[in-house]
mmCIF file of C-alpha atoms and ligand atoms in Angstrom:
data_model
loop_
_atom_site.group_PDB
_atom_site.id
_atom_site.type_symbol
_atom_site.label_atom_id
_atom_site.label_comp_id
_atom_site.label_asym_id
_atom_site.label_seq_id
_atom_site.Cartn_x
_atom_site.Cartn_y
_atom_site.Cartn_z
ATOM 1 C CA MET L 1 183.796 152.146 175.490
ATOM 2 C CA PHE L 2 185.499 155.516 175.172
ATOM 3 C CA GLU L 3 188.908 154.727 176.532
ATOM 4 C CA ALA L 4 191.120 157.804 176.409
ATOM 5 C CA MET L 5 194.702 157.823 175.234
ATOM 6 C CA ASN L 6 197.127 160.398 173.947
ATOM 7 C CA LEU L 7 197.634 160.220 170.238
ATOM 8 C CA SER L 8 199.373 162.902 168.336
ATOM 9 C CA ALA L 9 199.891 161.917 164.716
ATOM 10 C CA ASN L 10 197.821 161.161 161.650
ATOM 11 C CA LYS L 11 198.909 160.296 158.098
ATOM 12 C CA ASN L 12 200.131 163.816 157.409
ATOM 13 C CA ASP L 13 201.901 163.839 160.727
ATOM 14 C CA LYS L 14 199.829 166.802 161.807
ATOM 15 C CA LYS L 15 199.793 167.195 165.558
ATOM 16 C CA ILE L 16 196.378 166.639 167.025
ATOM 17 C CA GLU L 17 196.069 167.877 170.548
ATOM 18 C CA GLY L 18 194.039 165.970 173.128
ATOM 19 C CA ASP L 19 192.837 162.418 173.561
ATOM 20 C CA ALA L 20 191.596 160.065 170.896
ATOM 21 C CA GLU L 21 188.071 158.798 171.405
ATOM 22 C CA LYS L 22 187.536 155.108 170.707
ATOM 23 C CA VAL L 23 184.343 154.016 169.030
ATOM 24 C CA LYS L 24 183.077 150.708 167.700
ATOM 25 C CA CYS L 25 181.327 152.149 164.708
ATOM 26 C CA LEU L 26 181.932 155.591 163.256
ATOM 27 C CA ILE L 27 179.521 156.859 160.616
ATOM 28 C CA ILE L 28 180.397 159.890 158.549
ATOM 29 C CA GLY L 29 177.490 161.603 156.844
ATOM 30 C CA SER L 30 173.895 162.360 157.712
ATOM 31 C CA GLY L 31 171.846 161.710 154.597
ATOM 32 C CA PRO L 32 169.450 158.758 154.286
ATOM 33 C CA ALA L 33 172.421 156.357 154.013
ATOM 34 C CA GLY L 34 174.161 157.603 157.169
ATOM 35 C CA TYR L 35 171.031 157.698 159.311
ATOM 36 C CA THR L 36 169.785 154.318 158.127
ATOM 37 C CA ALA L 37 173.208 152.834 158.881
ATOM 38 C CA ALA L 38 172.943 154.467 162.317
ATOM 39 C CA ILE L 39 169.485 153.000 163.019
ATOM 40 C CA TYR L 40 170.699 149.494 162.215
ATOM 41 C CA ALA L 41 174.070 149.888 163.949
ATOM 42 C CA ALA L 42 172.453 151.263 167.105
ATOM 43 C CA ARG L 43 169.942 148.428 167.227
ATOM 44 C CA ALA L 44 172.852 145.981 166.884
ATOM 45 C CA ASN L 45 174.564 147.540 169.944
ATOM 46 C CA LEU L 46 177.431 149.045 167.956
ATOM 47 C CA TYR L 47 176.934 152.390 169.785
ATOM 48 C CA PRO L 48 177.405 154.372 166.570
ATOM 49 C CA VAL L 49 178.838 157.848 166.618
ATOM 50 C CA LEU L 50 177.696 159.817 163.588
ATOM 51 C CA TYR L 51 179.217 163.053 162.332
ATOM 52 C CA GLU L 52 176.778 165.088 160.309
ATOM 53 C CA GLY L 53 179.240 166.712 157.914
ATOM 54 C CA LEU L 54 179.099 169.906 155.935
ATOM 55 C CA GLN L 55 175.409 169.668 155.111
ATOM 56 C CA PRO L 56 173.532 168.093 158.051
ATOM 57 C CA GLY L 57 170.716 166.010 156.601
ATOM 58 C CA GLY L 58 172.459 165.742 153.235
ATOM 59 C CA GLN L 59 171.233 166.694 149.776
ATOM 60 C CA LEU L 60 167.573 166.116 150.650
ATOM 61 C CA THR L 61 167.578 169.190 152.842
ATOM 62 C CA THR L 62 167.957 171.236 149.666
ATOM 63 C CA THR L 63 164.800 169.827 148.071
ATOM 64 C CA THR L 64 161.274 170.840 148.869
ATOM 65 C CA GLU L 65 158.742 168.013 148.688
ATOM 66 C CA VAL L 66 159.819 164.331 148.688
ATOM 67 C CA GLU L 67 157.025 162.291 147.133
ATOM 68 C CA ASN L 68 158.822 159.104 146.107
ATOM 69 C CA PHE L 69 160.118 157.794 149.437
ATOM 70 C CA PRO L 70 157.938 154.810 150.350
ATOM 71 C CA GLY L 71 155.810 155.264 153.454
ATOM 72 C CA TYR L 72 154.812 158.899 152.996
ATOM 73 C CA PRO L 73 151.563 158.731 150.991
ATOM 74 C CA GLU L 74 151.085 162.491 151.181
ATOM 75 C CA GLY L 75 154.778 163.299 150.630
ATOM 76 C CA ILE L 76 157.027 165.069 153.098
ATOM 77 C CA THR L 77 159.515 167.894 152.866
ATOM 78 C CA GLY L 78 163.181 166.888 152.587
ATOM 79 C CA PRO L 79 164.194 168.638 155.846
ATOM 80 C CA GLU L 80 161.273 167.035 157.768
ATOM 81 C CA MET L 81 162.168 163.590 156.500
ATOM 82 C CA MET L 82 165.774 164.000 157.555
ATOM 83 C CA GLU L 83 164.660 165.251 160.983
ATOM 84 C CA ASP L 84 162.518 162.081 161.322
ATOM 85 C CA LEU L 85 165.442 159.861 160.319
ATOM 86 C CA LYS L 86 167.668 161.610 162.846
ATOM 87 C CA LYS L 87 165.076 161.155 165.619
ATOM 88 C CA GLN L 88 164.729 157.478 164.748
ATOM 89 C CA ALA L 89 168.512 156.977 164.858
ATOM 90 C CA SER L 90 168.783 158.887 168.153
ATOM 91 C CA ARG L 91 165.947 156.885 169.710
ATOM 92 C CA PHE L 92 168.134 153.767 169.582
ATOM 93 C CA GLY L 93 171.167 155.541 170.998
ATOM 94 C CA THR L 94 173.017 156.991 168.001
ATOM 95 C CA ASP L 95 175.332 159.754 169.126
ATOM 96 C CA ALA L 96 174.812 162.267 166.292
ATOM 97 C CA ARG L 97 177.179 165.204 166.373
ATOM 98 C CA TRP L 98 178.022 168.340 164.448
ATOM 99 C CA GLY L 99 181.398 168.088 162.796
ATOM 100 C CA ILE L 100 183.191 167.434 159.538
ATOM 101 C CA ALA L 101 185.694 164.645 158.948
ATOM 102 C CA THR L 102 188.766 166.488 157.728
ATOM 103 C CA ASP L 103 191.362 163.711 157.576
ATOM 104 C CA ALA L 104 191.551 159.939 157.709
ATOM 105 C CA ASP L 105 194.189 157.270 158.196
ATOM 106 C CA LEU L 106 192.834 153.886 157.148
ATOM 107 C CA SER L 107 196.210 152.131 157.038
ATOM 108 C CA VAL L 108 195.577 150.093 160.196
ATOM 109 C CA ARG L 109 192.712 149.273 162.493
ATOM 110 C CA PRO L 110 191.494 151.073 164.516
ATOM 111 C CA PHE L 111 191.006 153.670 161.786
ATOM 112 C CA LYS L 112 191.905 157.223 162.676
ATOM 113 C CA VAL L 113 189.558 159.969 161.604
ATOM 114 C CA THR L 114 190.123 163.614 162.419
ATOM 115 C CA ILE L 115 187.091 165.792 163.005
ATOM 116 C CA ASP L 116 187.242 169.535 162.342
ATOM 117 C CA HIS L 117 191.061 169.364 162.135
ATOM 118 C CA SER L 118 191.229 168.966 165.895
ATOM 119 C CA LYS L 119 189.525 165.918 167.362
ATOM 120 C CA LEU L 120 190.771 162.393 166.775
ATOM 121 C CA ILE L 121 188.490 159.368 166.678
ATOM 122 C CA GLU L 122 189.718 155.774 166.611
ATOM 123 C CA ALA L 123 187.116 153.559 165.021
ATOM 124 C CA GLU L 124 186.899 149.769 164.932
ATOM 125 C CA THR L 125 184.649 150.046 161.903
ATOM 126 C CA LEU L 126 184.008 152.983 159.624
ATOM 127 C CA ILE L 127 180.899 153.608 157.542
ATOM 128 C CA ILE L 128 181.387 156.266 154.896
ATOM 129 C CA ALA L 129 178.133 157.937 153.884
ATOM 130 C CA THR L 130 179.512 161.278 152.785
ATOM 131 C CA GLY L 131 177.363 161.551 149.662
ATOM 132 C CA ALA L 132 178.036 163.431 146.473
ATOM 133 C CA THR L 133 177.670 167.050 145.616
ATOM 134 C CA ALA L 134 175.960 168.132 142.403
ATOM 135 C CA LYS L 135 178.134 170.416 140.364
ATOM 136 C CA TYR L 136 176.823 173.875 139.561
ATOM 137 C CA LEU L 137 177.977 176.256 136.839
ATOM 138 C CA GLY L 138 179.007 178.902 139.338
ATOM 139 C CA LEU L 139 176.537 181.558 138.170
ATOM 140 C CA GLU L 140 175.309 184.081 140.740
ATOM 141 C CA ASP L 141 171.757 183.421 139.500
ATOM 142 C CA GLU L 142 171.960 179.775 140.577
ATOM 143 C CA LYS L 143 172.091 181.016 144.170
ATOM 144 C CA LYS L 144 169.586 183.803 143.584
ATOM 145 C CA TYR L 145 166.939 181.368 142.294
ATOM 146 C CA ALA L 146 167.778 178.393 144.545
ATOM 147 C CA GLY L 147 164.392 176.944 145.526
ATOM 148 C CA GLY L 148 162.784 179.177 142.866
ATOM 149 C CA GLY L 149 163.307 177.199 139.700
ATOM 150 C CA VAL L 150 166.916 176.001 139.947
ATOM 151 C CA SER L 151 167.448 172.339 140.717
ATOM 152 C CA ALA L 152 170.075 169.646 140.307
ATOM 153 C CA CYS L 153 167.659 166.727 140.555
ATOM 154 C CA ALA L 154 164.899 166.163 138.008
ATOM 155 C CA THR L 155 163.606 163.057 139.771
ATOM 156 C CA CYS L 156 163.199 165.090 142.975
ATOM 157 C CA ASP L 157 161.737 168.289 141.557
ATOM 158 C CA GLY L 158 160.513 167.547 138.011
ATOM 159 C CA PHE L 159 156.958 166.917 139.140
ATOM 160 C CA PHE L 160 156.537 170.609 140.038
ATOM 161 C CA TYR L 161 157.080 171.563 136.401
ATOM 162 C CA ARG L 162 154.331 169.442 134.856
ATOM 163 C CA GLY L 163 153.114 170.987 131.607
ATOM 164 C CA LYS L 164 155.759 173.725 131.737
ATOM 165 C CA ASP L 165 158.910 174.490 129.748
ATOM 166 C CA VAL L 166 162.254 173.695 131.366
ATOM 167 C CA ALA L 167 165.940 173.493 130.480
ATOM 168 C CA VAL L 168 168.561 170.924 131.374
ATOM 169 C CA VAL L 169 172.262 171.819 131.224
ATOM 170 C CA GLY L 170 174.753 169.087 130.279
ATOM 171 C CA GLY L 171 175.466 166.514 127.627
ATOM 172 C CA GLY L 172 176.295 163.370 129.592
ATOM 173 C CA ASP L 173 174.183 160.395 130.633
ATOM 174 C CA THR L 174 172.781 162.253 133.615
ATOM 175 C CA ALA L 175 171.639 165.163 131.462
ATOM 176 C CA ALA L 176 170.127 162.747 128.936
ATOM 177 C CA GLU L 177 168.333 160.846 131.681
ATOM 178 C CA GLU L 178 167.057 164.002 133.326
ATOM 179 C CA ALA L 179 165.899 165.442 129.984
ATOM 180 C CA LEU L 180 164.038 162.223 129.131
ATOM 181 C CA TYR L 181 162.434 162.096 132.572
ATOM 182 C CA LEU L 182 161.335 165.721 132.300
ATOM 183 C CA ALA L 183 160.110 165.212 128.735
ATOM 184 C CA GLY L 184 157.517 162.820 130.151
ATOM 185 C CA LEU L 185 156.198 165.521 132.472
ATOM 186 C CA CYS L 186 156.847 168.845 130.834
ATOM 187 C CA ASN L 187 155.597 170.613 127.757
ATOM 188 C CA LYS L 188 159.078 171.243 126.379
ATOM 189 C CA VAL L 189 162.637 170.500 127.455
ATOM 190 C CA TYR L 190 165.632 172.442 126.163
ATOM 191 C CA LEU L 191 168.888 170.537 126.489
ATOM 192 C CA ILE L 192 171.716 173.072 126.710
ATOM 193 C CA VAL L 193 174.910 171.459 125.401
ATOM 194 C CA ARG L 194 178.183 173.374 125.292
ATOM 195 C CA ARG L 195 179.719 171.414 122.415
ATOM 196 C CA ASP L 196 178.237 170.074 119.174
ATOM 197 C CA VAL L 197 178.240 166.500 120.489
ATOM 198 C CA LEU L 198 176.746 164.687 123.435
ATOM 199 C CA ARG L 199 178.989 162.821 125.826
ATOM 200 C CA ALA L 200 176.093 160.495 126.718
ATOM 201 C CA SER L 201 176.080 156.854 125.619
ATOM 202 C CA LYS L 202 174.776 156.155 122.105
ATOM 203 C CA VAL L 203 171.536 154.639 123.278
ATOM 204 C CA MET L 204 170.750 157.659 125.464
ATOM 205 C CA GLN L 205 171.680 160.023 122.635
ATOM 206 C CA GLU L 206 169.260 158.286 120.317
ATOM 207 C CA ARG L 207 166.475 158.475 122.863
ATOM 208 C CA VAL L 208 167.068 162.177 123.408
ATOM 209 C CA LEU L 209 167.234 162.975 119.720
ATOM 210 C CA ASN L 210 164.076 160.957 119.011
ATOM 211 C CA THR L 211 161.975 162.602 121.707
ATOM 212 C CA PRO L 212 159.839 165.254 120.009
ATOM 213 C CA ASN L 213 159.547 167.644 122.950
ATOM 214 C CA ILE L 214 163.291 167.783 123.637
ATOM 215 C CA GLU L 215 165.126 170.502 121.713
ATOM 216 C CA VAL L 216 168.913 170.287 121.871
ATOM 217 C CA LEU L 217 170.596 173.696 121.863
ATOM 218 C CA TRP L 218 174.037 172.780 120.534
ATOM 219 C CA LYS L 219 176.994 174.991 121.398
ATOM 220 C CA HIS L 220 175.003 176.974 123.955
ATOM 221 C CA GLN L 221 176.072 177.946 127.452
ATOM 222 C CA ALA L 222 174.069 179.560 130.210
ATOM 223 C CA LYS L 223 174.860 183.212 130.866
ATOM 224 C CA GLY L 224 172.220 183.956 133.484
ATOM 225 C CA LEU L 225 168.603 183.598 134.556
ATOM 226 C CA PHE L 226 165.822 186.124 134.835
ATOM 227 C CA GLY L 227 162.397 186.366 136.472
ATOM 228 C CA GLN L 228 160.487 188.081 139.279
ATOM 229 C CA GLY L 229 161.473 186.014 142.325
ATOM 230 C CA VAL L 230 161.319 182.736 140.382
ATOM 231 C CA VAL L 231 162.911 181.610 137.137
ATOM 232 C CA GLU L 232 161.014 182.839 134.092
ATOM 233 C CA GLY L 233 163.775 182.425 131.540
ATOM 234 C CA ALA L 234 167.456 182.038 130.759
ATOM 235 C CA GLU L 235 169.971 183.998 128.749
ATOM 236 C CA LEU L 236 172.387 181.859 126.781
ATOM 237 C CA PHE L 237 175.577 182.370 124.854
ATOM 238 C CA LYS L 238 175.426 180.754 121.445
ATOM 239 C CA ASN L 239 178.862 179.837 120.036
ATOM 240 C CA LYS L 240 180.642 181.401 123.014
ATOM 241 C CA GLY L 241 184.064 182.818 122.186
ATOM 242 C CA GLU L 242 183.554 182.475 118.431
ATOM 243 C CA GLU L 243 183.110 185.181 115.819
ATOM 244 C CA ASN L 244 179.404 184.573 115.426
ATOM 245 C CA GLU L 245 178.759 184.534 119.193
ATOM 246 C CA GLU L 246 175.300 185.778 120.080
ATOM 247 C CA ILE L 247 173.059 185.912 123.108
ATOM 248 C CA VAL L 248 169.690 184.197 122.983
ATOM 249 C CA LYS L 249 166.832 184.088 125.484
ATOM 250 C CA ILE L 250 164.546 181.170 126.251
ATOM 251 C CA LYS L 251 161.400 181.219 128.370
ATOM 252 C CA ILE L 252 161.509 178.492 131.003
ATOM 253 C CA ASP L 253 160.164 177.847 134.508
ATOM 254 C CA GLY L 254 162.779 175.323 135.595
ATOM 255 C CA PHE L 255 166.563 175.250 135.143
ATOM 256 C CA PHE L 256 168.111 171.840 135.864
ATOM 257 C CA LEU L 257 171.843 171.307 136.276
ATOM 258 C CA ALA L 258 173.127 167.917 135.135
ATOM 259 C CA ILE L 259 176.817 168.541 134.624
ATOM 260 C CA GLY L 260 177.978 165.809 136.941
ATOM 261 C CA HIS L 261 178.364 165.049 140.631
ATOM 262 C CA LYS L 262 181.442 165.061 142.765
ATOM 263 C CA PRO L 263 181.532 162.217 145.276
ATOM 264 C CA ASN L 264 182.813 163.371 148.643
ATOM 265 C CA SER L 265 185.625 160.847 148.876
ATOM 266 C CA GLU L 266 188.655 163.129 148.831
ATOM 267 C CA ILE L 267 190.015 162.342 152.320
ATOM 268 C CA PHE L 268 189.873 158.580 151.687
ATOM 269 C CA LYS L 269 191.521 158.517 148.272
ATOM 270 C CA ASP L 270 194.939 157.410 149.554
ATOM 271 C CA TYR L 271 193.445 154.217 150.979
ATOM 272 C CA LEU L 272 190.309 153.254 149.071
ATOM 273 C CA ASN L 273 189.823 152.104 145.507
ATOM 274 C CA LEU L 274 187.867 154.754 143.638
ATOM 275 C CA ASP L 275 186.631 154.902 140.066
ATOM 276 C CA GLU L 276 187.968 157.579 137.723
ATOM 277 C CA VAL L 277 185.361 160.111 138.931
ATOM 278 C CA GLY L 278 186.053 159.432 142.613
ATOM 279 C CA TYR L 279 183.164 157.110 143.539
ATOM 280 C CA ILE L 280 184.230 154.564 146.170
ATOM 281 C CA LEU L 281 184.306 151.060 144.715
ATOM 282 C CA THR L 282 182.542 148.406 146.751
ATOM 283 C CA THR L 283 182.341 144.662 146.276
ATOM 284 C CA PRO L 284 179.134 144.184 144.231
ATOM 285 C CA GLY L 285 176.158 143.272 146.381
ATOM 286 C CA THR L 286 177.857 144.512 149.565
ATOM 287 C CA SER L 287 179.077 147.764 151.098
ATOM 288 C CA LYS L 288 182.637 146.433 151.521
ATOM 289 C CA THR L 289 185.526 148.575 150.318
ATOM 290 C CA ASN L 290 189.040 147.275 149.668
ATOM 291 C CA VAL L 291 189.919 147.991 153.332
ATOM 292 C CA PRO L 292 188.376 145.362 155.640
ATOM 293 C CA GLY L 293 186.289 147.140 158.264
ATOM 294 C CA VAL L 294 185.579 150.183 156.071
ATOM 295 C CA PHE L 295 182.178 150.278 154.400
ATOM 296 C CA ALA L 296 180.639 152.746 151.977
ATOM 297 C CA CYS L 297 176.977 153.477 151.313
ATOM 298 C CA GLY L 298 174.793 156.047 149.615
ATOM 299 C CA ASP L 299 175.783 158.416 146.849
ATOM 300 C CA VAL L 300 179.526 158.347 147.581
ATOM 301 C CA GLN L 301 179.555 154.860 146.039
ATOM 302 C CA ASP L 302 176.594 155.110 143.664
ATOM 303 C CA PRO L 303 176.881 156.911 140.325
ATOM 304 C CA HIS L 304 173.737 155.256 138.984
ATOM 305 C CA TYR L 305 170.653 155.458 141.197
ATOM 306 C CA ARG L 306 171.317 158.317 143.634
ATOM 307 C CA GLN L 307 167.887 158.060 145.254
ATOM 308 C CA ALA L 308 167.065 158.506 148.932
ATOM 309 C CA VAL L 309 165.545 155.052 149.078
ATOM 310 C CA THR L 310 168.525 153.325 147.457
ATOM 311 C CA ALA L 311 170.887 155.275 149.739
ATOM 312 C CA ALA L 312 168.861 154.150 152.762
ATOM 313 C CA GLY L 313 168.984 150.545 151.566
ATOM 314 C CA SER L 314 172.744 150.650 151.166
ATOM 315 C CA GLY L 315 173.063 152.240 154.632
ATOM 316 C CA CYS L 316 171.278 149.236 156.067
ATOM 317 C CA MET L 317 173.713 146.963 154.206
ATOM 318 C CA ALA L 318 176.713 148.865 155.596
ATOM 319 C CA ALA L 319 175.533 148.508 159.196
ATOM 320 C CA ILE L 320 174.881 144.781 158.769
ATOM 321 C CA ASP L 321 178.293 144.344 157.106
ATOM 322 C CA ALA L 322 179.959 146.259 159.972
ATOM 323 C CA GLU L 323 178.165 144.192 162.600
ATOM 324 C CA ARG L 324 179.214 140.930 160.918
ATOM 325 C CA PHE L 325 182.767 142.186 160.518
ATOM 326 C CA LEU L 326 182.997 142.944 164.232
ATOM 327 C CA SER L 327 181.569 139.601 165.258
ATOM 328 C CA GLU L 328 184.112 137.842 163.027
ATOM 329 C CA ASN L 329 187.092 140.084 163.860
ATOM 330 C CA GLY L 330 186.479 141.152 167.439
HETATM 331 P P1 NDP S 1 179.644 163.432 132.775
HETATM 332 O O1 NDP S 1 180.922 163.957 133.332
HETATM 333 O O2 NDP S 1 179.639 162.185 131.974
HETATM 334 O O3 NDP S 1 179.017 164.564 131.836
HETATM 335 C C1 NDP S 1 178.959 165.895 132.252
HETATM 336 C C2 NDP S 1 178.355 166.694 131.118
HETATM 337 O O4 NDP S 1 178.197 168.033 131.566
HETATM 338 C C3 NDP S 1 179.230 166.724 129.855
HETATM 339 O O5 NDP S 1 178.434 166.731 128.711
HETATM 340 C C4 NDP S 1 179.962 168.063 130.006
HETATM 341 O O6 NDP S 1 180.283 168.646 128.784
HETATM 342 C C5 NDP S 1 178.913 168.893 130.686
HETATM 343 N N1 NDP S 1 179.523 169.952 131.441
HETATM 344 C C6 NDP S 1 180.434 169.834 132.443
HETATM 345 N N2 NDP S 1 180.747 171.035 132.937
HETATM 346 C C7 NDP S 1 180.023 171.943 132.222
HETATM 347 C C8 NDP S 1 179.915 173.346 132.225
HETATM 348 N N3 NDP S 1 180.612 174.076 133.095
HETATM 349 N N4 NDP S 1 179.068 173.928 131.358
HETATM 350 C C9 NDP S 1 178.346 173.206 130.492
HETATM 351 N N5 NDP S 1 178.393 171.869 130.425
HETATM 352 C C10 NDP S 1 179.233 171.243 131.277
HETATM 353 O O7 NDP S 1 178.646 163.370 134.043
HETATM 354 P P2 NDP S 1 177.298 162.529 134.208
HETATM 355 O O8 NDP S 1 176.759 162.917 135.543
HETATM 356 O O9 NDP S 1 176.417 162.706 133.054
HETATM 357 O O10 NDP S 1 177.785 161.014 134.279
HETATM 358 C C11 NDP S 1 178.745 160.594 135.255
HETATM 359 C C12 NDP S 1 179.013 159.098 135.083
HETATM 360 O O11 NDP S 1 177.861 158.358 135.472
HETATM 361 C C13 NDP S 1 179.278 158.733 133.621
HETATM 362 O O12 NDP S 1 180.218 157.715 133.601
HETATM 363 C C14 NDP S 1 177.946 158.239 133.137
HETATM 364 O O13 NDP S 1 178.050 157.336 132.044
HETATM 365 C C15 NDP S 1 177.401 157.574 134.389
HETATM 366 N N6 NDP S 1 175.948 157.564 134.375
HETATM 367 C C16 NDP S 1 175.329 156.425 133.947
HETATM 368 C C17 NDP S 1 173.977 156.368 133.891
HETATM 369 C C18 NDP S 1 173.366 155.105 133.432
HETATM 370 O O14 NDP S 1 174.097 154.194 133.081
HETATM 371 N N7 NDP S 1 172.054 155.002 133.437
HETATM 372 C C19 NDP S 1 173.111 157.499 134.278
HETATM 373 C C20 NDP S 1 173.863 158.661 134.687
HETATM 374 C C21 NDP S 1 175.222 158.667 134.726
HETATM 375 P P3 NDP S 1 181.445 168.077 127.842
HETATM 376 O O15 NDP S 1 180.908 166.829 127.223
HETATM 377 O O16 NDP S 1 181.654 169.177 126.879
HETATM 378 O O17 NDP S 1 182.631 167.829 128.739
#
């Protein structure tokens, strides 16, 4: 399968030394979407090669307990679940490797993908499962309290804050959704909004404003967090940059970021149709992109659900679509 040939150029005409490796099915990304695609592709004899990317195991490796993935009645930690998925994919022959896709040329088949700026892969089919990265504010305290009260996923971590007070940062649909979800679990939810309006859709705004245990802190921005080892509160700027600027403190146990996600689609943007945020557009009900033979699954194409189980489901779709594409196109 791995026929060697000398190939020296990609779309930027950068010289890549060495031989290109030919693969039937290249999967980029190692979250639930990537590994599920790998399980299905391996069982369909597509001999998938999977590159794990910047964060092997994906976003789930940054969460503690996963309690909503079907099949784990007692829950499982994110890293353990990803290890299980990797083992399952490897059991059927997936070649999972360390490495980051740094460039891509999808203008013709086979598609050319550069790994770590140095290795060239030629792929008959490409499954993009590169995920999305939650945006953070860039505060030092977000790192200091990572795993100790700071989270970018209420659905993943909200349960641990039952009966407590928490804050959500953001004013879009995600922030509204996260605040409403947390309001059902927590004693009180502060919604920290930097302007005096919400960006969220009208219906979500109404829900937020009509939920008694959500308090919107208009024109507030996070300055920092405090607490002994774990988050015990936040310091906020009120009216930042204005004459009546002041600093206020709130007591909270959880600090949730909901200021948007960045889909990891940058290297494909010259070839694939993306929405205005950068999510890869797929034909509804399939994983097909606008380039035949290139499929997208998981969070890189999903601004709505962003769950491990939906990512896994779309990974399965991508592998089946790739298998059918190869049987129809050789
Ligand atoms: P958005 O970009 O829509 O909103 C981001 C929010 O975070 C804005 O309120 C923004 O403030 C705020 N923000 C950004 N940076 C900072 C910062 N540094 N400090 C403080 N606040 C900040 O992202 P979403 O993730 O909410 O939504 C993305 C897309 O997905 C949207 O199109 C949305 O409609 C869609 N979506 C749909 C859902 C649904 O239909 N159920 C659910 C979730 C998302 P500002 O307004 O001032 O710019």
